[in-house]
Short mmCIF file of C-alpha atoms in Angstrom, two decimals:
data_model
loop_
_atom_site.label_atom_id
_atom_site.label_comp_id
_atom_site.label_asym_id
_atom_site.label_seq_id
_atom_site.Cartn_x
_atom_site.Cartn_y
_atom_site.Cartn_z
CA UNK A 1 148.59 264.66 -29.19
CA UNK A 2 148.81 261.51 -27.64
CA UNK A 3 147.11 258.45 -29.04
CA UNK A 4 145.56 255.99 -26.04
CA UNK A 5 143.64 253.06 -26.16
CA UNK A 6 141.66 251.78 -23.14
CA UNK A 7 139.97 248.53 -23.04
CA UNK A 8 137.43 247.93 -21.20
CA UNK A 9 135.95 251.82 -21.46
CA UNK A 10 132.62 250.66 -20.75
CA UNK A 11 133.06 249.41 -16.89
CA UNK A 12 133.51 251.17 -13.83
CA UNK A 13 137.40 252.20 -14.00
CA UNK A 14 137.65 251.89 -17.35
CA UNK A 15 135.43 255.03 -18.33
CA UNK A 16 137.07 257.01 -15.91
CA UNK A 17 140.42 256.91 -17.64
CA UNK A 18 138.03 257.69 -20.71
CA UNK A 19 137.16 261.03 -19.57
CA UNK A 20 140.69 261.93 -17.88
CA UNK A 21 141.96 261.06 -21.50
CA UNK A 22 139.70 263.42 -22.88
CA UNK A 23 140.39 265.69 -20.45
CA UNK A 24 143.53 265.76 -20.85
CA UNK A 25 143.18 266.74 -24.89
CA UNK A 26 144.33 263.31 -25.65
CA UNK A 27 142.83 261.05 -28.41
CA UNK A 28 141.14 258.83 -26.75
CA UNK A 29 139.77 254.89 -28.51
CA UNK A 30 137.72 253.42 -25.95
CA UNK A 31 138.11 249.36 -26.72
CA UNK A 32 134.12 247.56 -26.11
CA UNK A 33 132.28 244.75 -27.19
CA UNK A 34 129.55 245.06 -29.55
CA UNK A 35 126.86 244.10 -26.58
CA UNK A 36 129.09 246.75 -24.07
CA UNK A 37 126.97 249.45 -22.50
CA UNK A 38 127.98 252.73 -23.47
CA UNK A 39 125.77 254.39 -21.09
CA UNK A 40 129.13 256.77 -19.53
CA UNK A 41 131.11 257.05 -23.07
CA UNK A 42 128.49 259.94 -24.50
CA UNK A 43 131.58 262.41 -25.14
CA UNK A 44 131.19 262.78 -28.92
CA UNK A 45 135.41 262.88 -28.73
CA UNK A 46 135.51 259.43 -28.07
CA UNK A 47 136.70 257.04 -30.78
CA UNK A 48 135.31 253.54 -30.74
CA UNK A 49 136.58 250.36 -31.63
CA UNK A 50 135.33 246.80 -30.95
CA UNK A 51 138.38 244.15 -29.82
CA UNK A 52 137.50 240.57 -29.50
CA UNK A 53 139.90 240.11 -26.74
CA UNK A 54 139.26 236.31 -26.91
CA UNK A 55 140.61 236.07 -30.56
CA UNK A 56 143.97 236.41 -31.09
CA UNK A 57 143.89 236.60 -34.93
CA UNK A 58 140.55 238.83 -35.59
CA UNK A 59 142.43 241.26 -32.48
CA UNK A 60 145.06 241.45 -34.81
CA UNK A 61 143.21 242.49 -37.35
CA UNK A 62 141.33 245.02 -35.68
CA UNK A 63 144.11 246.95 -34.18
CA UNK A 64 145.51 246.51 -37.59
CA UNK A 65 146.12 250.34 -38.95
CA UNK A 66 146.22 251.81 -35.68
CA UNK A 67 149.34 253.32 -33.59
CA UNK A 68 148.86 254.02 -29.42
CA UNK A 69 151.46 255.91 -27.74
CA UNK A 70 149.64 254.35 -24.83
CA UNK A 71 147.80 251.27 -23.88
CA UNK A 72 145.61 250.66 -20.98
CA UNK A 73 144.29 247.51 -20.44
CA UNK A 74 141.28 247.46 -17.45
CA UNK A 75 139.51 245.09 -19.13
CA UNK A 76 138.35 241.98 -17.23
CA UNK A 77 136.13 240.10 -14.66
CA UNK A 78 135.81 239.68 -10.66
CA UNK A 79 133.03 237.41 -10.52
CA UNK A 80 132.39 234.25 -12.91
CA UNK A 81 130.02 231.68 -12.91
CA UNK A 82 132.29 229.35 -14.08
CA UNK A 83 135.80 229.48 -12.32
CA UNK A 84 137.77 228.64 -16.18
CA UNK A 85 136.30 231.95 -17.40
CA UNK A 86 138.72 234.03 -14.60
CA UNK A 87 141.61 232.94 -16.51
CA UNK A 88 140.29 232.89 -19.91
CA UNK A 89 139.51 236.81 -19.96
CA UNK A 90 141.88 238.08 -17.59
CA UNK A 91 144.81 235.98 -18.10
CA UNK A 92 144.42 234.76 -22.04
CA UNK A 93 142.96 237.92 -23.11
CA UNK A 94 145.35 240.25 -21.83
CA UNK A 95 147.74 237.23 -23.92
CA UNK A 96 145.85 238.01 -26.78
CA UNK A 97 146.04 241.61 -26.33
CA UNK A 98 150.04 241.66 -26.11
CA UNK A 99 150.96 239.30 -28.43
CA UNK A 100 148.76 241.17 -31.02
CA UNK A 101 150.72 244.66 -30.18
CA UNK A 102 153.77 243.06 -30.64
CA UNK A 103 152.93 241.47 -33.93
CA UNK A 104 151.59 244.91 -35.34
CA UNK A 105 155.19 246.50 -34.20
CA UNK A 106 152.73 248.93 -31.74
CA UNK A 107 155.52 251.76 -31.25
CA UNK A 108 154.07 251.92 -27.21
CA UNK A 109 155.59 254.04 -24.32
CA UNK A 110 153.45 252.20 -21.82
CA UNK A 111 151.71 249.51 -21.71
CA UNK A 112 149.58 249.85 -18.09
CA UNK A 113 148.30 246.49 -16.67
CA UNK A 114 145.30 247.21 -13.89
CA UNK A 115 145.74 243.98 -11.83
CA UNK A 116 144.73 243.78 -7.89
CA UNK A 117 145.92 243.96 -4.65
CA UNK A 118 144.49 240.22 -4.32
CA UNK A 119 146.95 238.37 -6.95
CA UNK A 120 148.54 238.18 -3.06
CA UNK A 121 145.62 236.58 -1.23
CA UNK A 122 145.72 236.61 2.63
CA UNK A 123 149.21 237.12 3.68
CA UNK A 124 151.17 238.27 6.70
CA UNK A 125 147.42 237.73 8.53
CA UNK A 126 149.05 237.62 12.32
CA UNK A 127 148.56 240.46 13.96
CA UNK A 128 149.84 242.81 14.83
CA UNK A 129 149.63 243.21 10.88
CA UNK A 130 152.17 244.75 8.76
CA UNK A 131 152.15 246.26 5.49
CA UNK A 132 151.61 243.69 2.22
CA UNK A 133 154.92 244.48 0.30
CA UNK A 134 156.04 243.54 -3.57
CA UNK A 135 159.25 241.75 -2.20
CA UNK A 136 156.33 239.32 -0.82
CA UNK A 137 155.38 236.13 -2.36
CA UNK A 138 151.77 235.93 -3.55
CA UNK A 139 149.89 233.43 -2.25
CA UNK A 140 146.17 234.68 -4.18
CA UNK A 141 143.36 232.94 -2.73
CA UNK A 142 140.52 233.62 -4.86
CA UNK A 143 140.41 232.21 -9.14
CA UNK A 144 140.28 236.38 -9.76
CA UNK A 145 143.32 237.01 -7.80
CA UNK A 146 145.02 233.94 -9.63
CA UNK A 147 143.77 234.82 -13.04
CA UNK A 148 145.71 238.20 -12.77
CA UNK A 149 148.93 236.86 -11.49
CA UNK A 150 148.90 234.60 -13.79
CA UNK A 151 148.94 237.50 -16.40
CA UNK A 152 151.59 239.43 -14.56
CA UNK A 153 154.05 236.74 -14.74
CA UNK A 154 153.47 236.34 -18.70
CA UNK A 155 154.38 240.06 -18.85
CA UNK A 156 157.50 239.94 -17.40
CA UNK A 157 158.68 237.35 -19.94
CA UNK A 158 157.76 239.86 -23.11
CA UNK A 159 159.46 242.75 -24.73
CA UNK A 160 157.11 245.17 -24.18
CA UNK A 161 157.10 248.49 -21.79
CA UNK A 162 154.99 247.34 -19.02
CA UNK A 163 153.81 249.16 -15.66
CA UNK A 164 151.72 246.71 -13.19
CA UNK A 165 149.20 248.77 -10.73
CA UNK A 166 147.92 247.20 -8.24
CA UNK A 167 145.06 248.55 -6.04
CA UNK A 168 143.27 247.62 -3.64
CA UNK A 169 139.28 248.06 -2.94
CA UNK A 170 138.18 250.40 -5.44
CA UNK A 171 134.99 252.28 -4.76
CA UNK A 172 133.13 255.21 -6.03
CA UNK A 173 129.98 256.55 -8.70
CA UNK A 174 129.05 253.54 -11.09
CA UNK A 175 130.79 250.86 -8.90
CA UNK A 176 127.88 247.92 -8.34
CA UNK A 177 129.55 245.67 -5.63
CA UNK A 178 130.08 248.14 -3.00
CA UNK A 179 126.66 249.66 -3.95
CA UNK A 180 124.77 246.33 -2.48
CA UNK A 181 125.96 247.67 1.10
CA UNK A 182 124.46 250.84 0.46
CA UNK A 183 121.80 249.54 -0.60
CA UNK A 184 121.34 247.07 2.16
CA UNK A 185 122.27 249.87 4.67
CA UNK A 186 119.09 251.66 3.17
CA UNK A 187 116.92 248.83 3.58
CA UNK A 188 118.47 248.56 7.65
CA UNK A 189 120.96 245.86 7.51
CA UNK A 190 124.27 245.88 7.35
CA UNK A 191 126.29 242.06 7.46
CA UNK A 192 129.70 241.40 8.44
CA UNK A 193 131.71 238.31 8.80
CA UNK A 194 134.62 237.00 11.29
CA UNK A 195 135.07 238.15 14.84
CA UNK A 196 139.04 238.73 14.56
CA UNK A 197 140.18 242.06 13.76
CA UNK A 198 140.29 243.46 9.90
CA UNK A 199 142.28 245.96 8.13
CA UNK A 200 140.90 247.14 5.22
CA UNK A 201 142.24 249.33 2.71
CA UNK A 202 140.50 251.51 -0.47
CA UNK A 203 141.11 254.04 -3.13
CA UNK A 204 138.76 256.18 -5.10
CA UNK A 205 138.30 255.55 -8.53
CA UNK A 206 139.71 259.32 -9.09
CA UNK A 207 143.41 258.05 -7.47
CA UNK A 208 143.03 254.89 -9.27
CA UNK A 209 143.18 257.13 -12.46
CA UNK A 210 145.42 259.38 -11.40
CA UNK A 211 147.76 256.49 -11.37
CA UNK A 212 147.14 254.90 -14.39
CA UNK A 213 148.17 258.68 -15.74
CA UNK A 214 151.42 258.70 -13.88
CA UNK A 215 152.31 255.30 -14.67
CA UNK A 216 151.83 256.02 -18.57
CA UNK A 217 154.01 259.35 -18.08
CA UNK A 218 156.62 257.67 -15.54
CA UNK A 219 156.08 254.35 -14.81
CA UNK A 220 159.97 252.26 -15.31
CA UNK A 221 159.18 249.05 -17.27
CA UNK A 222 158.60 246.20 -15.02
CA UNK A 223 157.73 247.48 -12.36
CA UNK A 224 154.76 246.42 -9.93
CA UNK A 225 152.73 249.29 -7.84
CA UNK A 226 150.01 249.00 -5.12
CA UNK A 227 147.11 251.88 -4.44
CA UNK A 228 145.64 252.73 -1.47
CA UNK A 229 144.35 256.12 0.06
CA UNK A 230 147.07 255.40 2.10
CA UNK A 231 144.78 254.70 5.37
CA UNK A 232 143.73 251.72 7.48
CA UNK A 233 140.48 251.28 8.19
CA UNK A 234 137.95 248.76 10.25
CA UNK A 235 135.84 246.61 8.85
CA UNK A 236 132.61 248.85 10.16
CA UNK A 237 134.15 251.92 9.12
CA UNK A 238 132.89 251.85 5.52
CA UNK A 239 129.63 251.12 6.85
CA UNK A 240 129.46 253.58 9.35
CA UNK A 241 130.33 256.68 6.50
CA UNK A 242 127.94 254.85 4.14
CA UNK A 243 124.83 254.87 7.18
CA UNK A 244 125.86 258.37 8.15
CA UNK A 245 125.53 259.93 4.31
CA UNK A 246 122.31 257.41 4.56
CA UNK A 247 121.08 259.85 7.36
CA UNK A 248 121.29 257.71 9.79
CA UNK A 249 118.58 254.99 8.92
CA UNK A 250 118.14 252.77 11.94
CA UNK A 251 119.65 249.48 11.34
CA UNK A 252 120.52 245.92 12.12
CA UNK A 253 124.11 244.86 12.48
CA UNK A 254 124.72 241.35 11.80
CA UNK A 255 128.22 239.74 12.36
CA UNK A 256 128.49 235.80 11.65
CA UNK A 257 130.90 233.57 12.09
CA UNK A 258 133.24 232.48 9.03
CA UNK A 259 131.47 229.04 8.74
CA UNK A 260 128.10 230.76 7.89
CA UNK A 261 129.64 232.38 5.06
CA UNK A 262 130.91 229.42 3.55
CA UNK A 263 127.09 228.12 3.88
CA UNK A 264 125.78 230.81 2.51
CA UNK A 265 128.31 231.39 -0.66
CA UNK A 266 128.52 227.48 -1.25
CA UNK A 267 124.63 227.91 -1.92
CA UNK A 268 125.05 231.07 -4.08
CA UNK A 269 127.45 229.45 -6.12
CA UNK A 270 125.43 226.51 -6.69
CA UNK A 271 122.16 228.69 -7.66
CA UNK A 272 124.25 230.83 -9.82
CA UNK A 273 124.98 228.08 -11.71
CA UNK A 274 122.21 226.46 -11.75
CA UNK A 275 120.27 230.27 -13.18
CA UNK A 276 123.32 231.48 -15.33
CA UNK A 277 122.99 234.64 -12.95
CA UNK A 278 126.27 235.62 -11.11
CA UNK A 279 125.67 236.18 -6.80
CA UNK A 280 127.62 238.29 -5.38
CA UNK A 281 127.90 235.98 -2.75
CA UNK A 282 130.39 233.63 -4.55
CA UNK A 283 133.11 231.26 -3.59
CA UNK A 284 135.44 234.09 -4.15
CA UNK A 285 134.02 236.25 -2.71
CA UNK A 286 134.12 233.99 0.57
CA UNK A 287 137.68 234.16 0.83
CA UNK A 288 138.25 238.01 -0.26
CA UNK A 289 135.53 238.10 3.08
CA UNK A 290 137.40 236.15 5.14
CA UNK A 291 140.78 237.68 4.64
CA UNK A 292 141.95 239.96 7.32
CA UNK A 293 145.29 242.05 6.09
CA UNK A 294 144.61 244.13 3.28
CA UNK A 295 147.31 246.65 4.07
CA UNK A 296 149.44 247.27 1.44
CA UNK A 297 152.81 249.47 1.14
CA UNK A 298 152.11 252.76 -1.75
CA UNK A 299 155.42 254.25 -1.36
CA UNK A 300 157.03 253.20 -4.24
CA UNK A 301 153.82 254.60 -6.16
CA UNK A 302 154.89 257.89 -4.09
CA UNK A 303 158.36 257.56 -4.80
CA UNK A 304 158.67 256.76 -8.13
CA UNK A 305 155.41 258.07 -9.44
CA UNK A 306 154.91 261.08 -7.69
CA UNK A 307 151.56 259.76 -7.05
CA UNK A 308 149.85 261.28 -3.71
CA UNK A 309 145.99 259.87 -2.87
CA UNK A 310 143.84 263.11 -2.87
CA UNK A 311 140.44 261.35 -1.84
CA UNK A 312 140.15 259.82 1.55
CA UNK A 313 137.54 257.51 2.71
CA UNK A 314 135.05 260.27 4.00
CA UNK A 315 134.99 262.02 1.39
CA UNK A 316 134.81 259.45 -1.22
CA UNK A 317 131.91 258.01 0.57
CA UNK A 318 130.62 261.63 0.49
CA UNK A 319 130.54 261.78 -3.44
CA UNK A 320 130.03 258.43 -4.23
CA UNK A 321 126.85 258.17 -2.31
CA UNK A 322 125.73 261.61 -3.13
CA UNK A 323 126.14 260.25 -6.85
CA UNK A 324 123.99 257.01 -6.53
CA UNK A 325 120.97 259.18 -5.27
CA UNK A 326 121.36 262.06 -7.71
CA UNK A 327 121.60 258.88 -10.02
CA UNK A 328 118.86 257.20 -9.05
CA UNK A 329 120.43 254.29 -7.64
CA UNK A 330 119.36 254.84 -3.77
#
């Protein structure tokens, strides 16, 4: 029976990876912090292990005595009050984990690192937009993207059988950022920024999980794969589908110029630092929302992993909104 360790197991993507590992009958270890919610980790077959990714020495001791066939590193942060925390958690946390695994001579078959399309930033922004490809030079325009890229680049220099996944916008049940859009639409408003055409891509959480296990089984060491559902959408498509699943509530759709977003996110960051509460509209979010081209080339994942997206956006939104309703979020 394969033995798998999943970091970030209490998070959105991580909790679904745990479920799939259990479904496959693997010995499943969920790495959590003492403060982590276990709301979506209720299965009695789950083995829990507390890992302190910020302390390499302590982490090594916490892992001592264990042997894992696969490690999926899904832990990380997508927004922070202090931008230095992106590097501390996303980059240094990855380094600490890998160094500990190497120090313990862990006999890994595969280390799967969940990165992001955001490592590339705003490139190929001239219309007609072209797909971002693995041969392009990353130019991350967010602190989050820079922290993920630095972790990727560091992995290139270590002796571990790693595979990197770079999903575009991941959505699905339990996800909280896109949920805010659904909540806003239910409350009769939809907000978009920028008048220039925006091509966006999505990937349903189940398809990210599919790719994780394909990477475990088939991924070639050192390879990096983009993940999307294989389609390209316009910026209004997602909100249109949400509104449809909510029963077409009346709404006001506001499209504001980019400079308005810059003002809003400036004050969002300022208020976040003053209150200690992270705002959904922050400096990183400004750069993400103003980016126009989110196309990416998933053919290498299809060809080398056998990855094939199973859930397109309309069906994914339907499942997601149903879950929000059934669980009292909407």
